[in-house]
XYZ file of C-alpha atoms in Angstrom:
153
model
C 0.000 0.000 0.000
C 1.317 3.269 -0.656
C 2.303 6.006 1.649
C 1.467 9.612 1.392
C 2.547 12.772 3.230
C 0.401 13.631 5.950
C -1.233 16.476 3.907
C -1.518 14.335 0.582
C -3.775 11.869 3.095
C -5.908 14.452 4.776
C -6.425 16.008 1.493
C -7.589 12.661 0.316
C -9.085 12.084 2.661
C -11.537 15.067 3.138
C -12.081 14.775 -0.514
C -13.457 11.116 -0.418
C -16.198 12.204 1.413
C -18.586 14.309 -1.207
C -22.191 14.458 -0.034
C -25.553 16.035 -1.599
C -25.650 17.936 0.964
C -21.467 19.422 1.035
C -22.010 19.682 -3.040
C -25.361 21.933 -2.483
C -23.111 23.883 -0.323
C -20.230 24.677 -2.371
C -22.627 25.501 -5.436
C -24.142 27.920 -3.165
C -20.708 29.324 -2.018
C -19.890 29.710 -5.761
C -22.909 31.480 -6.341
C -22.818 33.771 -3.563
C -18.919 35.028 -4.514
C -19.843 35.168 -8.663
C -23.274 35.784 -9.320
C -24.809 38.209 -7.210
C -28.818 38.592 -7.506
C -29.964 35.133 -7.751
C -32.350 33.427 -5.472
C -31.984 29.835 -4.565
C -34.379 27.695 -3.118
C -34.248 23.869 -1.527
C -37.078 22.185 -3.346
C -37.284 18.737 -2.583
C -38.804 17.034 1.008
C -40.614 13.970 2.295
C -43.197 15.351 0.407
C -42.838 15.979 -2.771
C -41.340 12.788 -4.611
C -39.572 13.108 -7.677
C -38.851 16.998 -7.179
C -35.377 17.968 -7.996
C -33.207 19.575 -5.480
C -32.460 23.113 -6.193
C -33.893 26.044 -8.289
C -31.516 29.185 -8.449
C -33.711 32.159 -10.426
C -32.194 35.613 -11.931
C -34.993 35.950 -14.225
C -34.905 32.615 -15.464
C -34.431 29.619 -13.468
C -31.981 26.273 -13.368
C -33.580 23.367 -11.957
C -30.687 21.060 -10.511
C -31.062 17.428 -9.413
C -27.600 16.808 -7.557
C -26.401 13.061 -7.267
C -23.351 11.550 -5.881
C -21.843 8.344 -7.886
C -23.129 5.514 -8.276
C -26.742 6.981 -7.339
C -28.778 7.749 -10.321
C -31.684 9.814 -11.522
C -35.173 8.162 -10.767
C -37.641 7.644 -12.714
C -39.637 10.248 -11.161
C -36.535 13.034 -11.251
C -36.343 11.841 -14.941
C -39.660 12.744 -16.080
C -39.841 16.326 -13.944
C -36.494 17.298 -15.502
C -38.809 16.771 -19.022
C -41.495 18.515 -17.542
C -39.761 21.627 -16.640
C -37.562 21.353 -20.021
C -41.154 21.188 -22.039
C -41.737 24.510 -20.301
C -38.972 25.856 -21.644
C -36.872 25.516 -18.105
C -33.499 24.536 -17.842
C -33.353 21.615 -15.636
C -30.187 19.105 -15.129
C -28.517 16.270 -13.479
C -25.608 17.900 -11.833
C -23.365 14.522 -10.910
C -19.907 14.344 -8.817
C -17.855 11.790 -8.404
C -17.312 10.445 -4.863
C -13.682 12.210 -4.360
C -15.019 15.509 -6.079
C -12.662 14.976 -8.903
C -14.786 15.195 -11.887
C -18.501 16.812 -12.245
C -21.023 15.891 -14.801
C -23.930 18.305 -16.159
C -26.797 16.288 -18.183
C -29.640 17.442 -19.826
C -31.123 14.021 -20.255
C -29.437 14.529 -23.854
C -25.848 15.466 -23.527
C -23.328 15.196 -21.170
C -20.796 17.255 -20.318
C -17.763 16.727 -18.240
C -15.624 19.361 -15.844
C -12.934 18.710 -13.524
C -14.156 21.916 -11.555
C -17.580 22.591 -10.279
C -16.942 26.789 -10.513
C -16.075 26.312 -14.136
C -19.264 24.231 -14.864
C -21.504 26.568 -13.171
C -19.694 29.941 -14.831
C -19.646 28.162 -18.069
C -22.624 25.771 -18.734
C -25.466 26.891 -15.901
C -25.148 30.518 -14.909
C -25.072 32.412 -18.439
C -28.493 30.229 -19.182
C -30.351 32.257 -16.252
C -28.662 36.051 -16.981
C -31.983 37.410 -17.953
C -35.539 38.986 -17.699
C -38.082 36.630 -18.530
C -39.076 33.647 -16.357
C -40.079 30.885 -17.789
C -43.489 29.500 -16.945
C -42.694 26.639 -15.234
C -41.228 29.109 -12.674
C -43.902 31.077 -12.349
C -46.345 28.163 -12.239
C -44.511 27.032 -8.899
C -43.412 30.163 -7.270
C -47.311 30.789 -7.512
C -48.282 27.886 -5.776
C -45.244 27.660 -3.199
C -46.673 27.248 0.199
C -44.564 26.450 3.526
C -45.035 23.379 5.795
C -47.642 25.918 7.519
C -49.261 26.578 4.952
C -48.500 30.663 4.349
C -47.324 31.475 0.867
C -44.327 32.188 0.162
């Protein structure tokens, strides 16, 4: 087995760990350094199968479904990604592998590949919501947004 300096291993080690949750939290730490002005919102809960895990809005919106390798779209995730693309939303599959070293962006139809998440969101997400108009899946849902108390958001 090989050996590795202590920082090699720790680096290695803290990058073996990727979760939903720590890749939801450096998209949003990208976002909130380079693109001032969007909203973001959590979508998915217990409650609402099949929704997809992040919406970030600056007049348009990107609908994100983040998964971890192996794990894999379901069939549910699948068909609201069409859904939201028939509405002329942009919705994706934003995939990492385990040790963070390689992040994949699909559109149900292509898939592109980055070895840095800042580069994929600068390049392939955020130019797609720099503008007025929202699209009317977006405005079908922000419409009907309620909270777990029922108030509208």
């Amino acid at each position: 087995m090989p050996t590795y300096q202590t920082e090699t291993k720790s680096k290695l080690t803290s990058n073996m760990n990727l979760t939903e949750t720590k890749l939801k939290q450096k998209i949003y730490k990208i976002l909130d350094k380079d693109f001032p002005g969007h909203w973001r919102r959590k979508i998915s809960s217990q409650f609402s199968a099949g929704a997809l895990d992040l919406v970030i809005i600056r007049g348009k919106s990107i609908w994100l479904e983040l998964k971890i390798l192996p794990r894999l779209l379901t069939s549910l995730q699948k068909k609201e990604i069409e859904k939201i693309q028939a509405a002329g939303g942009n919705a994706y599959c934003l995939t990492a592998k385990q040790d963070g070293s390689t992040f994949y962006l699909w559109d149900l139809k292509e898939i592109l590949e980055f070895t840095n998440l800042e580069t994929l969101l600068k390049e392939a997400l955020l130019p797609k919501i720099d503008s007025h108009q929202v699209d009317r899946y977006t405005n079908m849902l922000l419409s009907q947004m309620v909270d777990y108390t029922g108030k509208e958001k």
